[in-house]
Short mmCIF file of C-alpha atoms in Angstrom, two decimals:
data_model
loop_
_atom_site.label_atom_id
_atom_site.label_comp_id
_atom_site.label_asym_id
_atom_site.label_seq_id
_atom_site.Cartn_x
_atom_site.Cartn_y
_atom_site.Cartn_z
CA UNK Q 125 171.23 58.10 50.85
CA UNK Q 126 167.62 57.02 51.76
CA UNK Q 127 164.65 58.24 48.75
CA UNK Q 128 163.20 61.22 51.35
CA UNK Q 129 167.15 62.23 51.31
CA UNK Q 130 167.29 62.34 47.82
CA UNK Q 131 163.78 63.96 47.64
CA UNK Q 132 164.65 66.82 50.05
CA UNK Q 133 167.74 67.65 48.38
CA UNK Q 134 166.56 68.20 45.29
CA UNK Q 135 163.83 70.47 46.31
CA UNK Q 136 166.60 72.35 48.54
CA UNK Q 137 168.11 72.94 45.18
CA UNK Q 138 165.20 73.47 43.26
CA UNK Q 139 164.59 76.37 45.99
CA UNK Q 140 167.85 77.90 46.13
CA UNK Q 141 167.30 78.31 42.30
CA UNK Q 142 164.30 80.04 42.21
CA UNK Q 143 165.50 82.57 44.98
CA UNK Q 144 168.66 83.11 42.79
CA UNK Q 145 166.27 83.56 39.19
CA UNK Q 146 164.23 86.05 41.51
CA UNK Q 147 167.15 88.15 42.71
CA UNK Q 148 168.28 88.29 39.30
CA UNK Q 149 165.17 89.44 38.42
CA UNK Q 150 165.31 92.31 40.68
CA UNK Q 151 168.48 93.18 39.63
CA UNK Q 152 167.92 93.75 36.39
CA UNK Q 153 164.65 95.49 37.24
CA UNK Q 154 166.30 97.87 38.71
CA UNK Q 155 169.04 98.28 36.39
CA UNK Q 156 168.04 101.85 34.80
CA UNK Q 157 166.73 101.66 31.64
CA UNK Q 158 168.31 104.97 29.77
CA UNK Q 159 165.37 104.62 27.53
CA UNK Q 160 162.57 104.80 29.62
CA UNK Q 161 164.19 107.44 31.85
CA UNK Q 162 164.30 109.44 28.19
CA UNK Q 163 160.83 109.11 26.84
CA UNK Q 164 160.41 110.12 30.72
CA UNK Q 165 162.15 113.34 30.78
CA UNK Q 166 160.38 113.50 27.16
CA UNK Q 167 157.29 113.55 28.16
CA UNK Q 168 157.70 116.10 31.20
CA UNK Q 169 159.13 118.60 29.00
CA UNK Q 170 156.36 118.45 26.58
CA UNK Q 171 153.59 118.55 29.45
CA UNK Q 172 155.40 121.69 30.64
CA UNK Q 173 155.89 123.18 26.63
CA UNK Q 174 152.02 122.75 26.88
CA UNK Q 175 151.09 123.77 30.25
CA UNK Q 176 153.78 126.35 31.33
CA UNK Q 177 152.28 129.15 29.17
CA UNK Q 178 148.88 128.44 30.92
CA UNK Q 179 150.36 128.43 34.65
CA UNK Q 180 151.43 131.66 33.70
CA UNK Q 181 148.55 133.37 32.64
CA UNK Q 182 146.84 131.93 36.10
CA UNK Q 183 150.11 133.50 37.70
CA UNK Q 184 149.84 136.80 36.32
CA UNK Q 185 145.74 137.11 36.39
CA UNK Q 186 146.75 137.90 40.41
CA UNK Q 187 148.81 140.86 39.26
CA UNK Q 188 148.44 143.98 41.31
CA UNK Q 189 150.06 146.37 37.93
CA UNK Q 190 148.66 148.42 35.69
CA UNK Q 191 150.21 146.19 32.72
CA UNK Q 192 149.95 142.38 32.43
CA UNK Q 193 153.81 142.27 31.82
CA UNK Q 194 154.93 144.34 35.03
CA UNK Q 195 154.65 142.05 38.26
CA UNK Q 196 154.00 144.52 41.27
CA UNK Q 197 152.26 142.27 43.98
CA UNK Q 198 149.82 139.82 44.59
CA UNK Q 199 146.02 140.51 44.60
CA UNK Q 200 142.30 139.95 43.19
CA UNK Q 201 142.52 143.45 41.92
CA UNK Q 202 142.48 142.58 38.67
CA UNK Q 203 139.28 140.14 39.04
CA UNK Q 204 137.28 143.36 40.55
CA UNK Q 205 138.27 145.31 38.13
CA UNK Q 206 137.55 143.08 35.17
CA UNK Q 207 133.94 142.71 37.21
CA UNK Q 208 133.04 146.14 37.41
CA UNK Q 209 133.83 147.02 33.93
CA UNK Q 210 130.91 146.69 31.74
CA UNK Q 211 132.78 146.70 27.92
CA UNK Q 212 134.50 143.15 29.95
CA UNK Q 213 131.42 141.87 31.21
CA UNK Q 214 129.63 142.43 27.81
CA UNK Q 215 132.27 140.61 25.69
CA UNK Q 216 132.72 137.64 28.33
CA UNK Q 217 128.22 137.29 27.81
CA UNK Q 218 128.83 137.62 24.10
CA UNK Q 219 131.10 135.40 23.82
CA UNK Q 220 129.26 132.63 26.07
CA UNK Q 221 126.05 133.08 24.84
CA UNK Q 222 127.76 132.97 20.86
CA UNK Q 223 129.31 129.81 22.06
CA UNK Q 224 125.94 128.30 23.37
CA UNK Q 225 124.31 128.63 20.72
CA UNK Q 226 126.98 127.74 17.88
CA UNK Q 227 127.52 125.02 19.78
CA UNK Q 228 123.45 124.10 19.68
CA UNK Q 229 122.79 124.43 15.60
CA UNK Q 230 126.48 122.58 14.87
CA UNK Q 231 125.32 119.74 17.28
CA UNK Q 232 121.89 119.28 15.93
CA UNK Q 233 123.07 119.02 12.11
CA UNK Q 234 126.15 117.66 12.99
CA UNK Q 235 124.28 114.94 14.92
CA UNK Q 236 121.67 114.35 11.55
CA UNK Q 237 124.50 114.70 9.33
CA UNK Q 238 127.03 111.89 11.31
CA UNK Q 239 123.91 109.75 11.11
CA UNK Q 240 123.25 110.17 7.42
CA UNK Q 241 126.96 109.03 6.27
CA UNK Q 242 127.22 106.29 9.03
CA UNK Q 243 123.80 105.13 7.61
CA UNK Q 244 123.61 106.18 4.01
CA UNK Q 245 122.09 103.38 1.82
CA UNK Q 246 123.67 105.29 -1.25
CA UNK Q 247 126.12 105.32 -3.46
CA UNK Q 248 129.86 105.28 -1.94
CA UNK Q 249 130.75 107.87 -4.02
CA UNK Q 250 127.81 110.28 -2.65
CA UNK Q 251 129.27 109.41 0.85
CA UNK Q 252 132.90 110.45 -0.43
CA UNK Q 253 131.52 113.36 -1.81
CA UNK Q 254 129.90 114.44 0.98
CA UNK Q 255 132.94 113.68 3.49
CA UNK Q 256 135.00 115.64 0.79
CA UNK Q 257 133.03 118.92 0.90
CA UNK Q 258 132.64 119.11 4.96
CA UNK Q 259 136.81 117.99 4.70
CA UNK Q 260 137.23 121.90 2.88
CA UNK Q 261 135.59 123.60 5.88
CA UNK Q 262 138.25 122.07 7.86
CA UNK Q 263 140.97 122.85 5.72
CA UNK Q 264 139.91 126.01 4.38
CA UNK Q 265 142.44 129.11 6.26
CA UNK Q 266 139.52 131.15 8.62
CA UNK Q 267 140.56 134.07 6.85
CA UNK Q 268 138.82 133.02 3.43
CA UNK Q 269 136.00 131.99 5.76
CA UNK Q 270 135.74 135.49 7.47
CA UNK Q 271 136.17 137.25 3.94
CA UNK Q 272 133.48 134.94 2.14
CA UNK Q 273 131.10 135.60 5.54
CA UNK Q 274 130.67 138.66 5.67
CA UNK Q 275 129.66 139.63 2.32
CA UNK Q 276 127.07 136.84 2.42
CA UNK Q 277 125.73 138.68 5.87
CA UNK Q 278 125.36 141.58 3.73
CA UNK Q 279 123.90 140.40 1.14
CA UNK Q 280 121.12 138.27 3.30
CA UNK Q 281 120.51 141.69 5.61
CA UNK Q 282 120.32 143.84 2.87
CA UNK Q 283 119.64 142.80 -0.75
CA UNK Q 284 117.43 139.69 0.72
CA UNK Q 285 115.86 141.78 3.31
CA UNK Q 286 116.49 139.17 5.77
CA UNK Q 287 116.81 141.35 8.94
CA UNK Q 288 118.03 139.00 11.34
CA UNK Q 289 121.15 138.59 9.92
CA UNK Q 290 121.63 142.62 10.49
CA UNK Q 291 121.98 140.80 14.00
CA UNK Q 292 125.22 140.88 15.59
CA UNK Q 293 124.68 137.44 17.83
CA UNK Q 294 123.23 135.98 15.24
CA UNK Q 295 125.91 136.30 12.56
CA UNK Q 296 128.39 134.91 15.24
CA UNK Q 297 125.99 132.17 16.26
CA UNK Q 298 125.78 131.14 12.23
CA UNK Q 299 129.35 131.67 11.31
CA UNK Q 300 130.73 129.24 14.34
CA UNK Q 301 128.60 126.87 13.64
CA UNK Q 302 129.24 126.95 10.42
CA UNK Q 303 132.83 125.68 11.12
CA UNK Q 304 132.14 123.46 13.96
CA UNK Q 305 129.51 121.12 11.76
CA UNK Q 306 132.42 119.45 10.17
CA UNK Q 307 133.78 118.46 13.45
CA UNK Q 308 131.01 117.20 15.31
CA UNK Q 309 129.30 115.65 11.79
CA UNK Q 310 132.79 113.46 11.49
CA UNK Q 311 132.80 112.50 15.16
CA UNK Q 312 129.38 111.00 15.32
CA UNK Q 313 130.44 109.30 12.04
CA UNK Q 314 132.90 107.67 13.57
CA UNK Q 315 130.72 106.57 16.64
CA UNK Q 316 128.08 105.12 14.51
CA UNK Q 317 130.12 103.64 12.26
CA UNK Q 318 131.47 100.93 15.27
CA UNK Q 319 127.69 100.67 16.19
CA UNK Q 320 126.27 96.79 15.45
CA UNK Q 321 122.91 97.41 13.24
CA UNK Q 322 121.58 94.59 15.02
CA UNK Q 323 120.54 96.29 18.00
CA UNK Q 324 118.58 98.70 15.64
CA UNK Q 325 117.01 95.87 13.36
CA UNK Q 326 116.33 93.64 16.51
CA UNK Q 327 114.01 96.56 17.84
CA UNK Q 328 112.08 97.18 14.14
CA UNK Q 329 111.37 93.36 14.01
CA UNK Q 330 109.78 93.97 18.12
CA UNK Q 331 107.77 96.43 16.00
CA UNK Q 332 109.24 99.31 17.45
CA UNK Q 333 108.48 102.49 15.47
CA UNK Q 334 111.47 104.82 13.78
CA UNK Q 335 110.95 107.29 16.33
CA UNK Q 336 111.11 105.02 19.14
CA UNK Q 337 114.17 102.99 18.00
CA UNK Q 338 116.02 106.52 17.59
CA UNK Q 339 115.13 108.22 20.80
CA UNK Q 340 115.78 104.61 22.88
CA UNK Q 341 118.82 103.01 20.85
CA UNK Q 342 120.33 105.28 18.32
CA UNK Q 343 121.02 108.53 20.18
CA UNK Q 344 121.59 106.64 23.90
CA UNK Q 345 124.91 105.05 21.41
CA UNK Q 346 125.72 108.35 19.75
CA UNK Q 347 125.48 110.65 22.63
CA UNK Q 348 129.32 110.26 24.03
CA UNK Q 349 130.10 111.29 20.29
CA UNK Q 350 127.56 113.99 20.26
CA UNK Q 351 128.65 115.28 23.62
CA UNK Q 352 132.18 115.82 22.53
CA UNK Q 353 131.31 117.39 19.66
CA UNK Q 354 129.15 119.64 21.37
CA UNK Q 355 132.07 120.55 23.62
CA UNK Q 356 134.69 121.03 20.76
CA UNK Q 357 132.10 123.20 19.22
CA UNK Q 358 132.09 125.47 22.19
CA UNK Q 359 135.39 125.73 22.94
CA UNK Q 360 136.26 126.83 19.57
CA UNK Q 361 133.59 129.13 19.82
CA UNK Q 362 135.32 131.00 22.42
CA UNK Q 363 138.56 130.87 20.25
CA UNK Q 364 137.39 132.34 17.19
CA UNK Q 365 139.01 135.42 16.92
CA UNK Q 366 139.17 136.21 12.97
CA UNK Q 367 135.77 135.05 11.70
CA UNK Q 368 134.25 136.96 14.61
CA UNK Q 369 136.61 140.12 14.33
CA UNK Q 370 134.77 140.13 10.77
CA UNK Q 371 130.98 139.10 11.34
CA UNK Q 372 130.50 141.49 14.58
CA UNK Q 373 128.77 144.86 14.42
CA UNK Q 374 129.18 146.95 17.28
CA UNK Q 375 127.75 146.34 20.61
CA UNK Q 376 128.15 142.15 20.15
CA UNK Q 377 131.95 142.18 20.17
CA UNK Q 378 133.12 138.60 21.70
CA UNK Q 379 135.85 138.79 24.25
CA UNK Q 380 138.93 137.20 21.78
CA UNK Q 381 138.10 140.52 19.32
CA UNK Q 382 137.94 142.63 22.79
CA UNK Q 383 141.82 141.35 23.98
CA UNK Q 384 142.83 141.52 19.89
CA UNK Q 385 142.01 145.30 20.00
CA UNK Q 386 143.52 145.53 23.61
CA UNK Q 387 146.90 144.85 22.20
CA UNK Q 388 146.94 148.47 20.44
CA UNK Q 389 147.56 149.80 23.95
CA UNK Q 390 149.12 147.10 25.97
CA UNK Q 391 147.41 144.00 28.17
CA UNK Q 392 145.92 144.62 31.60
CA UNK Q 393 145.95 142.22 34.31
CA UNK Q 394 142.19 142.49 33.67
CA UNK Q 395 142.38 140.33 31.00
CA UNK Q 396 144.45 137.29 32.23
CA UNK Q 397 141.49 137.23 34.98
CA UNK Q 398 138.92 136.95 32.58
CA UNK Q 399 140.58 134.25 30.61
CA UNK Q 400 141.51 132.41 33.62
CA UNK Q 401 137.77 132.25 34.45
CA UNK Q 402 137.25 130.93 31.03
CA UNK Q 403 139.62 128.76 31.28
CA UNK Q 404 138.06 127.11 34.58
CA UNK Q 405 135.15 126.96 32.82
CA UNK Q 406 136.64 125.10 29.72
CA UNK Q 407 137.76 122.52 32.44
CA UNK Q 408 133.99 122.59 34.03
CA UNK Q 409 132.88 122.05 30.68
CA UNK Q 410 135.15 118.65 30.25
CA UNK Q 411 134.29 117.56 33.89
CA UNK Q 412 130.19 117.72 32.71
CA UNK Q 413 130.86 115.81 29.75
CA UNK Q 414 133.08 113.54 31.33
CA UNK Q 415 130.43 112.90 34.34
CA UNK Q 416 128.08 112.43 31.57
CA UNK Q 417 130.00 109.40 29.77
CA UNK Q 418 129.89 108.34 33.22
CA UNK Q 419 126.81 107.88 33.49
CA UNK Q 420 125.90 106.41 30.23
CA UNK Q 421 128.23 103.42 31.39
CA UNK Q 422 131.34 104.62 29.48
CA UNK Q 423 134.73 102.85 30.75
CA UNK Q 424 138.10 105.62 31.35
CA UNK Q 425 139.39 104.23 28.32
CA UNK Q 426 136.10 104.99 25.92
CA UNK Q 427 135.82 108.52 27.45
CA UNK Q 428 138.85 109.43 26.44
CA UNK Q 429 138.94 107.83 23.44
CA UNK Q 430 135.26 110.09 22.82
CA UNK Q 431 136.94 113.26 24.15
CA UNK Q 432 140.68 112.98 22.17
CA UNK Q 433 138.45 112.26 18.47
CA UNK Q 434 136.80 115.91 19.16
#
């Protein structure tokens, strides 16, 4: 056997090997993994735990009954009739313009008070303190908020002769913002806490004034975090039902008290239409902020990294 023989025969082998290894390969790829296909099933039957009860609210929002329970036929009689009734249309602006604005004062001292911890020159145990007390308004049940609240609204109205908190917007505005500061204080804390000082001393040795080094380095970084937080403050805004069931006077009664006192006589299709609308607008909300991070240069994997800390 010549050496070009030999040569040719051992790559023939060398061949025939690696088409074997590769078969083998597919075979076992395609073996079924029973664990895969069971974090698999897993995870579908959580997406529909979460999801299902949602699909049917959007089902039954096109329900042509009297009651929300009672399926009778499809139609958008239920959106008309939630749009020509003015007690709806009041509670849905309340509730909006409540949520606008809550989420407005918790952004701007969230926003100052994420910066002071992230850049506190203090003591540690100021910063712990500080982390500790925003921690209770976490923590604390809403219904010792609602009780505490409304006293103090009182009292400030009243005894203090502070007439604007007589004011049925503005006692909802102040009380959800009260418990959204935590929130969005905590998740620009944790945005400008993985910021490199650097940037910030780089521009103060260019001579760059405080102002200018905040409006053209500090809040470009901060503002995924301070977007997020300004959308968890809205959204639980619109979900405050106890707090707000306590704090409103009449004629500023936000739409979650409106469908709590609806249950006395039984849920109309009326409402499922209305909270379907909200709930497109929750999802309008997310697509703004997301188009947002976009923009700012943020990758898939740092926007929802920004949106799953609020």
């Amino acid at each position: 056997m010549t050496t070009q023989t030999a040569t040719e025969a051992m790559l023939a082998v060398r061949s025939d090997s690696g088409r074997n290894a590769r078969r083998r390969t597919v075979r076992r790829r395609r073996r079924p993994d029973g664990v895969r296909i069971g974090l698999t099933v897993w995870g579908i039957l959580v997406f529909a735990f979460l999801f299902l009860p949602i699909l049917v609210m959007l089902v039954y929002s096109f329900n042509t009954g009297r009651l929300l329970a009672t399926w009778q036929g499809f139609g958008f009689d239920a959106y008309a009739a939630a749009w020509a009734s003015p007690v709806i249309r009041s509670s849905v602006i309340t509730s909006l313009e409540a949520a606008v604005g809550a989420a407005l004062l918790s952004t701007i001292l969230g926003t100052l008070g994420g910066l002071a911890l992230a850049r506190s020159k203090a003591k540690t145990s100021w910063v712990l303190w500080a982390t500790l007390l925003l921690s209770i308004t976490l923590f604390t049940p809403e219904i010792v908020d609602a009780v505490s609240m409304l006293p103090w609204f009182v009292s400030l109205g009243t005894d203090f002769g502070i007439g604007i908190f007589s004011n049925g917007m503005v006692r909802l505005v102040v009380a959800h913002a009260v418990l959204s500061v935590a929130v969005v204080t905590f998740i620009v804390r944790a945005r400008m806490q993985g910021m490199d000082e650097a940037l910030e001393e780089a521009a103060a040795d260019l001579y760059a004034p405080p102002l200018k080094r905040f409006w053209q380095i500090t809040l470009p970084v901060a503002s995924p975090a301070i977007w997020a937080g300004a959308l968890m403050s809205f959204t639980l805004s619109l979900d405050n039902t106890i707090v707000s069931s306590f704090v409103q006077v009449p004629g500023s009664t936000p739409w979650p008290v409106y469908i709590f006192s609806s249950l006395r006589v039984g849920l109309r299709p009326e409402i499922a239409a209305v909270s379907a609308v909200m709930f497109v607008l929750t999802l309008v909300a997310l697509a703004v902020v997301g188009f947002v991070l976009r923009r700012s240069g943020a990758s898939t994997e740092e926007m929802a990294k920004t949106l799953a800390s609020a």
